[in-house]
């Protein structure tokens, strides 16, 4: 209600309708109103080297935001989910885990690199578990009163996670910029980066399917400015929509 005059503001107890147990005080009613706002879920995706992590890190530092990274979730499940571990060993051999029981990422990457059939087999084992864990985490965030839930996934559209999100933002950058970033970050060859890019949706496809596009071909400050604007827009839209629903009751 910031920006409205006193005459335009409805009486707090009428507008926000707190339960009888809540004292009829405007400040307490405001707290009740804030806690009842709906959660917005946002997907963040983009090609390798586009800057997804930088966008998510910026959002994670803001009030009311909870984030989940699909890559980290997948790694945790591959390490801790006993049924998934057994399936991976059956599919890719005992070398999938080392003598200490840790996931042998180099071995697994070698098994699927350049082999679309083996890669599809790995994805068929991992992605359903990641999706289920993502949905559980999303429900938990909503129950906890999180305002903005952010899910970052490189294969967000490919795994149909978008259908469980209110909006999707794509982080976009020129191909050469992305390649240069990954070369500097991962110490891999250009051919390896290009091979990974070929297994992702084309940038034009990502942009066409996105609700929002964050352009990250420039400075980090420029990306942060776009992320800040998106955060404000999403929360403002949610608050406005809640106000419309209250008015219709």
PDB file of C-alpha atoms in Angstrom:
ATOM      1  CA  UNK A   1       0.000   0.000   0.000  1.00  0.00           C
ATOM      2  CA  UNK A   2       3.009   2.288  -0.277  1.00  0.00           C
ATOM      3  CA  UNK A   3       2.221   5.220  -2.548  1.00  0.00           C
ATOM      4  CA  UNK A   4      -1.509   5.361  -1.765  1.00  0.00           C
ATOM      5  CA  UNK A   5      -3.138   8.141   0.208  1.00  0.00           C
ATOM      6  CA  UNK A   6      -4.719   7.537   3.615  1.00  0.00           C
ATOM      7  CA  UNK A   7      -8.182   7.966   2.114  1.00  0.00           C
ATOM      8  CA  UNK A   8      -7.483   5.282  -0.486  1.00  0.00           C
ATOM      9  CA  UNK A   9      -6.368   2.663   2.044  1.00  0.00           C
ATOM     10  CA  UNK A  10      -9.048   0.280   3.316  1.00  0.00           C
ATOM     11  CA  UNK A  11      -9.279  -0.447   7.005  1.00  0.00           C
ATOM     12  CA  UNK A  12      -6.589  -3.023   7.687  1.00  0.00           C
ATOM     13  CA  UNK A  13      -8.742  -5.618   9.490  1.00  0.00           C
ATOM     14  CA  UNK A  14     -11.337  -5.550   6.666  1.00  0.00           C
ATOM     15  CA  UNK A  15      -8.846  -5.820   3.815  1.00  0.00           C
ATOM     16  CA  UNK A  16      -6.587  -8.450   5.345  1.00  0.00           C
ATOM     17  CA  UNK A  17      -9.192 -10.323   7.352  1.00  0.00           C
ATOM     18  CA  UNK A  18      -6.949 -11.737  10.111  1.00  0.00           C
ATOM     19  CA  UNK A  19      -8.411 -14.477  12.296  1.00  0.00           C
ATOM     20  CA  UNK A  20     -10.185 -13.372  15.494  1.00  0.00           C
ATOM     21  CA  UNK A  21      -7.201 -14.468  17.559  1.00  0.00           C
ATOM     22  CA  UNK A  22      -5.053 -11.750  15.969  1.00  0.00           C
ATOM     23  CA  UNK A  23      -5.376  -8.360  17.739  1.00  0.00           C
ATOM     24  CA  UNK A  24      -6.960  -5.748  15.499  1.00  0.00           C
ATOM     25  CA  UNK A  25      -3.889  -3.612  15.044  1.00  0.00           C
ATOM     26  CA  UNK A  26      -2.776  -2.310  11.584  1.00  0.00           C
ATOM     27  CA  UNK A  27       0.855  -3.357  12.052  1.00  0.00           C
ATOM     28  CA  UNK A  28      -0.055  -6.893  13.077  1.00  0.00           C
ATOM     29  CA  UNK A  29      -2.530  -7.103  10.230  1.00  0.00           C
ATOM     30  CA  UNK A  30       0.237  -6.098   7.830  1.00  0.00           C
ATOM     31  CA  UNK A  31       2.389  -8.958   9.085  1.00  0.00           C
ATOM     32  CA  UNK A  32      -0.499 -11.354   8.571  1.00  0.00           C
ATOM     33  CA  UNK A  33      -0.988 -10.045   5.037  1.00  0.00           C
ATOM     34  CA  UNK A  34       2.697 -10.478   4.141  1.00  0.00           C
ATOM     35  CA  UNK A  35       2.796 -14.056   5.414  1.00  0.00           C
ATOM     36  CA  UNK A  36      -0.241 -14.998   3.325  1.00  0.00           C
ATOM     37  CA  UNK A  37       1.167 -13.873  -0.019  1.00  0.00           C
ATOM     38  CA  UNK A  38       1.447 -16.666  -2.605  1.00  0.00           C
ATOM     39  CA  UNK A  39       4.818 -18.152  -3.457  1.00  0.00           C
ATOM     40  CA  UNK A  40       6.210 -17.509  -6.920  1.00  0.00           C
ATOM     41  CA  UNK A  41       8.363 -20.250  -8.469  1.00  0.00           C
ATOM     42  CA  UNK A  42      10.962 -19.242 -11.036  1.00  0.00           C
ATOM     43  CA  UNK A  43      13.117 -21.456 -13.223  1.00  0.00           C
ATOM     44  CA  UNK A  44      16.541 -20.257 -14.320  1.00  0.00           C
ATOM     45  CA  UNK A  45      18.163 -21.921 -17.315  1.00  0.00           C
ATOM     46  CA  UNK A  46      20.553 -21.205 -20.154  1.00  0.00           C
ATOM     47  CA  UNK A  47      23.413 -22.721 -22.086  1.00  0.00           C
ATOM     48  CA  UNK A  48      26.751 -23.633 -20.592  1.00  0.00           C
ATOM     49  CA  UNK A  49      28.757 -20.531 -19.723  1.00  0.00           C
ATOM     50  CA  UNK A  50      25.758 -18.223 -19.995  1.00  0.00           C
ATOM     51  CA  UNK A  51      25.902 -17.122 -16.362  1.00  0.00           C
ATOM     52  CA  UNK A  52      23.069 -19.044 -14.716  1.00  0.00           C
ATOM     53  CA  UNK A  53      24.995 -19.411 -11.467  1.00  0.00           C
ATOM     54  CA  UNK A  54      25.690 -15.675 -11.268  1.00  0.00           C
ATOM     55  CA  UNK A  55      22.001 -14.883 -11.724  1.00  0.00           C
ATOM     56  CA  UNK A  56      20.948 -17.397  -9.087  1.00  0.00           C
ATOM     57  CA  UNK A  57      23.586 -16.182  -6.629  1.00  0.00           C
ATOM     58  CA  UNK A  58      22.220 -12.654  -6.959  1.00  0.00           C
ATOM     59  CA  UNK A  59      18.678 -13.834  -6.277  1.00  0.00           C
ATOM     60  CA  UNK A  60      19.764 -16.051  -3.382  1.00  0.00           C
ATOM     61  CA  UNK A  61      21.001 -13.000  -1.469  1.00  0.00           C
ATOM     62  CA  UNK A  62      17.591 -11.313  -1.568  1.00  0.00           C
ATOM     63  CA  UNK A  63      14.907 -11.472   1.148  1.00  0.00           C
ATOM     64  CA  UNK A  64      12.326 -14.225   0.890  1.00  0.00           C
ATOM     65  CA  UNK A  65      14.220 -16.266  -1.710  1.00  0.00           C
ATOM     66  CA  UNK A  66      15.103 -19.961  -1.581  1.00  0.00           C
ATOM     67  CA  UNK A  67      17.134 -21.605  -4.348  1.00  0.00           C
ATOM     68  CA  UNK A  68      17.725 -25.145  -5.548  1.00  0.00           C
ATOM     69  CA  UNK A  69      20.400 -26.127  -8.057  1.00  0.00           C
ATOM     70  CA  UNK A  70      19.561 -29.162 -10.181  1.00  0.00           C
ATOM     71  CA  UNK A  71      23.209 -30.090 -10.725  1.00  0.00           C
ATOM     72  CA  UNK A  72      23.979 -30.147  -7.027  1.00  0.00           C
ATOM     73  CA  UNK A  73      20.776 -32.042  -6.331  1.00  0.00           C
ATOM     74  CA  UNK A  74      21.643 -34.680  -8.930  1.00  0.00           C
ATOM     75  CA  UNK A  75      25.137 -35.124  -7.507  1.00  0.00           C
ATOM     76  CA  UNK A  76      23.750 -35.525  -3.994  1.00  0.00           C
ATOM     77  CA  UNK A  77      21.209 -38.111  -5.088  1.00  0.00           C
ATOM     78  CA  UNK A  78      23.794 -40.070  -7.060  1.00  0.00           C
ATOM     79  CA  UNK A  79      25.883 -40.212  -3.906  1.00  0.00           C
ATOM     80  CA  UNK A  80      23.205 -40.771  -1.267  1.00  0.00           C
ATOM     81  CA  UNK A  81      20.238 -42.514  -2.932  1.00  0.00           C
ATOM     82  CA  UNK A  82      20.874 -46.249  -2.455  1.00  0.00           C
ATOM     83  CA  UNK A  83      18.467 -47.330  -5.192  1.00  0.00           C
ATOM     84  CA  UNK A  84      19.978 -44.905  -7.688  1.00  0.00           C
ATOM     85  CA  UNK A  85      23.490 -46.050  -6.782  1.00  0.00           C
ATOM     86  CA  UNK A  86      22.504 -49.646  -7.473  1.00  0.00           C
ATOM     87  CA  UNK A  87      20.973 -48.698 -10.820  1.00  0.00           C
ATOM     88  CA  UNK A  88      24.070 -46.758 -11.858  1.00  0.00           C
ATOM     89  CA  UNK A  89      26.384 -49.633 -10.948  1.00  0.00           C
ATOM     90  CA  UNK A  90      24.195 -52.060 -12.882  1.00  0.00           C
ATOM     91  CA  UNK A  91      24.214 -49.791 -15.926  1.00  0.00           C
ATOM     92  CA  UNK A  92      27.789 -48.511 -15.945  1.00  0.00           C
ATOM     93  CA  UNK A  93      29.778 -50.971 -13.873  1.00  0.00           C
ATOM     94  CA  UNK A  94      31.326 -51.106 -10.387  1.00  0.00           C
ATOM     95  CA  UNK A  95      33.865 -48.433 -11.356  1.00  0.00           C
ATOM     96  CA  UNK A  96      31.019 -45.906 -11.107  1.00  0.00           C
ATOM     97  CA  UNK A  97      31.996 -45.593  -7.429  1.00  0.00           C
ATOM     98  CA  UNK A  98      35.506 -45.724  -6.002  1.00  0.00           C
ATOM     99  CA  UNK A  99      36.722 -47.925  -3.163  1.00  0.00           C
ATOM    100  CA  UNK A 100      35.527 -45.347  -0.628  1.00  0.00           C
ATOM    101  CA  UNK A 101      32.043 -45.330  -2.126  1.00  0.00           C
ATOM    102  CA  UNK A 102      32.363 -41.923  -3.748  1.00  0.00           C
ATOM    103  CA  UNK A 103      30.902 -41.251  -7.173  1.00  0.00           C
ATOM    104  CA  UNK A 104      33.604 -41.585  -9.852  1.00  0.00           C
ATOM    105  CA  UNK A 105      32.580 -38.609 -11.975  1.00  0.00           C
ATOM    106  CA  UNK A 106      35.472 -38.988 -14.409  1.00  0.00           C
ATOM    107  CA  UNK A 107      34.573 -42.613 -15.101  1.00  0.00           C
ATOM    108  CA  UNK A 108      30.907 -41.849 -15.576  1.00  0.00           C
ATOM    109  CA  UNK A 109      31.640 -38.904 -17.849  1.00  0.00           C
ATOM    110  CA  UNK A 110      33.906 -41.113 -19.948  1.00  0.00           C
ATOM    111  CA  UNK A 111      31.133 -43.696 -20.301  1.00  0.00           C
ATOM    112  CA  UNK A 112      28.612 -41.226 -21.727  1.00  0.00           C
ATOM    113  CA  UNK A 113      30.810 -38.751 -23.597  1.00  0.00           C
ATOM    114  CA  UNK A 114      30.043 -38.883 -27.300  1.00  0.00           C
ATOM    115  CA  UNK A 115      27.534 -41.713 -26.852  1.00  0.00           C
ATOM    116  CA  UNK A 116      23.968 -40.436 -27.065  1.00  0.00           C
ATOM    117  CA  UNK A 117      22.514 -43.814 -26.133  1.00  0.00           C
ATOM    118  CA  UNK A 118      24.530 -44.088 -22.933  1.00  0.00           C
ATOM    119  CA  UNK A 119      23.818 -40.448 -22.073  1.00  0.00           C
ATOM    120  CA  UNK A 120      20.090 -41.045 -22.504  1.00  0.00           C
ATOM    121  CA  UNK A 121      20.409 -44.102 -20.248  1.00  0.00           C
ATOM    122  CA  UNK A 122      22.082 -42.016 -17.539  1.00  0.00           C
ATOM    123  CA  UNK A 123      19.480 -39.264 -17.818  1.00  0.00           C
ATOM    124  CA  UNK A 124      16.638 -41.802 -17.611  1.00  0.00           C
ATOM    125  CA  UNK A 125      18.005 -42.985 -14.277  1.00  0.00           C
ATOM    126  CA  UNK A 126      18.840 -39.618 -12.736  1.00  0.00           C
ATOM    127  CA  UNK A 127      16.255 -37.139 -14.012  1.00  0.00           C
ATOM    128  CA  UNK A 128      13.119 -38.775 -12.544  1.00  0.00           C
ATOM    129  CA  UNK A 129      14.721 -38.772  -9.088  1.00  0.00           C
ATOM    130  CA  UNK A 130      15.797 -35.145  -9.482  1.00  0.00           C
ATOM    131  CA  UNK A 131      12.280 -34.171 -10.572  1.00  0.00           C
ATOM    132  CA  UNK A 132      10.698 -35.884  -7.571  1.00  0.00           C
ATOM    133  CA  UNK A 133      13.150 -34.242  -5.162  1.00  0.00           C
ATOM    134  CA  UNK A 134      12.566 -30.864  -6.803  1.00  0.00           C
ATOM    135  CA  UNK A 135       8.794 -31.166  -6.360  1.00  0.00           C
ATOM    136  CA  UNK A 136       9.224 -32.158  -2.713  1.00  0.00           C
ATOM    137  CA  UNK A 137      11.522 -29.197  -2.105  1.00  0.00           C
ATOM    138  CA  UNK A 138       9.111 -26.850  -3.868  1.00  0.00           C
ATOM    139  CA  UNK A 139       6.213 -27.998  -1.695  1.00  0.00           C
ATOM    140  CA  UNK A 140       8.339 -27.586   1.431  1.00  0.00           C
ATOM    141  CA  UNK A 141       9.288 -24.054   0.409  1.00  0.00           C
ATOM    142  CA  UNK A 142       5.656 -23.126  -0.118  1.00  0.00           C
ATOM    143  CA  UNK A 143       4.715 -24.534   3.287  1.00  0.00           C
ATOM    144  CA  UNK A 144       7.537 -22.504   4.849  1.00  0.00           C
ATOM    145  CA  UNK A 145       6.169 -19.266   3.409  1.00  0.00           C
ATOM    146  CA  UNK A 146       8.982 -18.668   0.930  1.00  0.00           C
ATOM    147  CA  UNK A 147       8.172 -15.732  -1.355  1.00  0.00           C
ATOM    148  CA  UNK A 148      10.298 -16.632  -4.387  1.00  0.00           C
ATOM    149  CA  UNK A 149      11.475 -20.168  -5.066  1.00  0.00           C
ATOM    150  CA  UNK A 150      14.225 -20.389  -7.688  1.00  0.00           C
ATOM    151  CA  UNK A 151      15.140 -23.616  -9.463  1.00  0.00           C
ATOM    152  CA  UNK A 152      18.245 -23.552 -11.653  1.00  0.00           C
ATOM    153  CA  UNK A 153      18.663 -26.319 -14.225  1.00  0.00           C
ATOM    154  CA  UNK A 154      20.603 -26.508 -17.475  1.00  0.00           C
ATOM    155  CA  UNK A 155      18.066 -29.011 -18.850  1.00  0.00           C
ATOM    156  CA  UNK A 156      14.972 -27.361 -17.422  1.00  0.00           C
ATOM    157  CA  UNK A 157      12.850 -27.590 -20.568  1.00  0.00           C
ATOM    158  CA  UNK A 158      14.209 -30.987 -21.578  1.00  0.00           C
ATOM    159  CA  UNK A 159      13.088 -32.498 -18.266  1.00  0.00           C
ATOM    160  CA  UNK A 160       9.678 -30.750 -18.321  1.00  0.00           C
ATOM    161  CA  UNK A 161      10.411 -28.975 -15.049  1.00  0.00           C
ATOM    162  CA  UNK A 162       8.977 -25.800 -16.546  1.00  0.00           C
ATOM    163  CA  UNK A 163       5.437 -27.103 -16.216  1.00  0.00           C
ATOM    164  CA  UNK A 164       5.858 -27.001 -12.438  1.00  0.00           C
ATOM    165  CA  UNK A 165       7.059 -23.382 -12.372  1.00  0.00           C
ATOM    166  CA  UNK A 166       5.240 -20.074 -12.601  1.00  0.00           C
ATOM    167  CA  UNK A 167       7.834 -18.527 -14.909  1.00  0.00           C
ATOM    168  CA  UNK A 168      11.166 -19.285 -16.561  1.00  0.00           C
ATOM    169  CA  UNK A 169      14.054 -16.879 -17.113  1.00  0.00           C
ATOM    170  CA  UNK A 170      16.761 -17.731 -19.633  1.00  0.00           C
ATOM    171  CA  UNK A 171      20.266 -16.325 -19.177  1.00  0.00           C
ATOM    172  CA  UNK A 172      21.671 -15.633 -22.623  1.00  0.00           C
ATOM    173  CA  UNK A 173      25.116 -14.682 -23.923  1.00  0.00           C
ATOM    174  CA  UNK A 174      26.959 -14.839 -27.283  1.00  0.00           C
ATOM    175  CA  UNK A 175      28.461 -18.237 -28.090  1.00  0.00           C
ATOM    176  CA  UNK A 176      32.054 -16.999 -28.124  1.00  0.00           C
ATOM    177  CA  UNK A 177      31.611 -15.323 -24.753  1.00  0.00           C
ATOM    178  CA  UNK A 178      30.228 -18.534 -23.296  1.00  0.00           C
ATOM    179  CA  UNK A 179      33.052 -20.629 -24.729  1.00  0.00           C
ATOM    180  CA  UNK A 180      35.689 -18.250 -23.361  1.00  0.00           C
ATOM    181  CA  UNK A 181      34.123 -18.378 -19.895  1.00  0.00           C
ATOM    182  CA  UNK A 182      34.051 -22.178 -19.780  1.00  0.00           C
ATOM    183  CA  UNK A 183      37.623 -22.476 -21.088  1.00  0.00           C
ATOM    184  CA  UNK A 184      38.817 -20.167 -18.315  1.00  0.00           C
ATOM    185  CA  UNK A 185      36.684 -21.833 -15.651  1.00  0.00           C
ATOM    186  CA  UNK A 186      36.984 -25.556 -16.360  1.00  0.00           C
ATOM    187  CA  UNK A 187      40.338 -25.981 -18.076  1.00  0.00           C
ATOM    188  CA  UNK A 188      38.818 -28.026 -20.911  1.00  0.00           C
ATOM    189  CA  UNK A 189      39.341 -27.865 -24.659  1.00  0.00           C
ATOM    190  CA  UNK A 190      37.235 -25.841 -27.059  1.00  0.00           C
ATOM    191  CA  UNK A 191      36.065 -29.072 -28.721  1.00  0.00           C
ATOM    192  CA  UNK A 192      34.794 -30.369 -25.388  1.00  0.00           C
ATOM    193  CA  UNK A 193      32.861 -27.159 -24.733  1.00  0.00           C
ATOM    194  CA  UNK A 194      31.325 -27.200 -28.203  1.00  0.00           C
ATOM    195  CA  UNK A 195      30.332 -30.844 -27.772  1.00  0.00           C
ATOM    196  CA  UNK A 196      28.506 -29.994 -24.553  1.00  0.00           C
ATOM    197  CA  UNK A 197      26.796 -27.065 -26.247  1.00  0.00           C
ATOM    198  CA  UNK A 198      25.507 -29.357 -28.991  1.00  0.00           C
ATOM    199  CA  UNK A 199      23.628 -31.414 -26.388  1.00  0.00           C
ATOM    200  CA  UNK A 200      21.740 -28.353 -25.148  1.00  0.00           C
ATOM    201  CA  UNK A 201      18.821 -26.531 -26.717  1.00  0.00           C
ATOM    202  CA  UNK A 202      19.766 -23.819 -29.182  1.00  0.00           C
ATOM    203  CA  UNK A 203      19.815 -20.281 -27.731  1.00  0.00           C
ATOM    204  CA  UNK A 204      17.019 -19.157 -30.043  1.00  0.00           C
ATOM    205  CA  UNK A 205      14.848 -22.026 -28.793  1.00  0.00           C
ATOM    206  CA  UNK A 206      15.543 -21.134 -25.176  1.00  0.00           C
ATOM    207  CA  UNK A 207      14.711 -17.479 -25.770  1.00  0.00           C
ATOM    208  CA  UNK A 208      11.474 -18.375 -27.546  1.00  0.00           C
ATOM    209  CA  UNK A 209      10.303 -20.561 -24.664  1.00  0.00           C
ATOM    210  CA  UNK A 210      11.323 -18.170 -21.890  1.00  0.00           C
ATOM    211  CA  UNK A 211       9.067 -15.782 -20.018  1.00  0.00           C
ATOM    212  CA  UNK A 212      12.060 -13.542 -19.342  1.00  0.00           C
ATOM    213  CA  UNK A 213      15.502 -13.235 -20.960  1.00  0.00           C
ATOM    214  CA  UNK A 214      18.506 -11.969 -19.008  1.00  0.00           C
ATOM    215  CA  UNK A 215      21.247 -10.759 -21.356  1.00  0.00           C
ATOM    216  CA  UNK A 216      24.693 -11.567 -19.987  1.00  0.00           C
ATOM    217  CA  UNK A 217      27.103 -10.612 -22.713  1.00  0.00           C
ATOM    218  CA  UNK A 218      28.428  -7.656 -20.750  1.00  0.00           C
ATOM    219  CA  UNK A 219      29.451  -6.912 -17.199  1.00  0.00           C
ATOM    220  CA  UNK A 220      28.366  -8.638 -14.011  1.00  0.00           C
ATOM    221  CA  UNK A 221      26.853  -5.357 -12.823  1.00  0.00           C
ATOM    222  CA  UNK A 222      24.668  -5.265 -15.936  1.00  0.00           C
ATOM    223  CA  UNK A 223      23.415  -8.790 -15.213  1.00  0.00           C
ATOM    224  CA  UNK A 224      22.764  -7.897 -11.573  1.00  0.00           C
ATOM    225  CA  UNK A 225      20.670  -4.903 -12.619  1.00  0.00           C
ATOM    226  CA  UNK A 226      18.461  -7.162 -14.749  1.00  0.00           C
ATOM    227  CA  UNK A 227      18.134  -9.725 -11.963  1.00  0.00           C
ATOM    228  CA  UNK A 228      17.183  -7.008  -9.472  1.00  0.00           C
ATOM    229  CA  UNK A 229      14.499  -5.730 -11.833  1.00  0.00           C
ATOM    230  CA  UNK A 230      13.137  -9.246 -12.365  1.00  0.00           C
ATOM    231  CA  UNK A 231      12.980  -9.881  -8.618  1.00  0.00           C
ATOM    232  CA  UNK A 232      11.049  -6.670  -8.058  1.00  0.00           C
ATOM    233  CA  UNK A 233       8.703  -7.367 -10.948  1.00  0.00           C
ATOM    234  CA  UNK A 234       7.862 -10.895  -9.816  1.00  0.00           C
ATOM    235  CA  UNK A 235       7.159  -9.950  -6.222  1.00  0.00           C
ATOM    236  CA  UNK A 236       5.196  -6.877  -7.243  1.00  0.00           C
ATOM    237  CA  UNK A 237       3.071  -8.952  -9.626  1.00  0.00           C
ATOM    238  CA  UNK A 238       2.364 -11.500  -6.892  1.00  0.00           C
ATOM    239  CA  UNK A 239       1.348  -8.799  -4.431  1.00  0.00           C
ATOM    240  CA  UNK A 240      -0.893  -7.119  -7.007  1.00  0.00           C
ATOM    241  CA  UNK A 241      -2.564 -10.400  -7.890  1.00  0.00           C
ATOM    242  CA  UNK A 242      -3.194 -11.161  -4.226  1.00  0.00           C
ATOM    243  CA  UNK A 243      -4.791  -7.742  -3.880  1.00  0.00           C
ATOM    244  CA  UNK A 244      -7.103  -8.456  -6.800  1.00  0.00           C
ATOM    245  CA  UNK A 245      -8.161 -11.763  -5.237  1.00  0.00           C
ATOM    246  CA  UNK A 246      -8.889 -10.077  -1.881  1.00  0.00           C
ATOM    247  CA  UNK A 247     -10.980  -7.436  -3.583  1.00  0.00           C
ATOM    248  CA  UNK A 248     -13.043 -10.108  -5.355  1.00  0.00           C
ATOM    249  CA  UNK A 249     -13.912 -11.950  -2.124  1.00  0.00           C
TER     250      UNK A 249
END
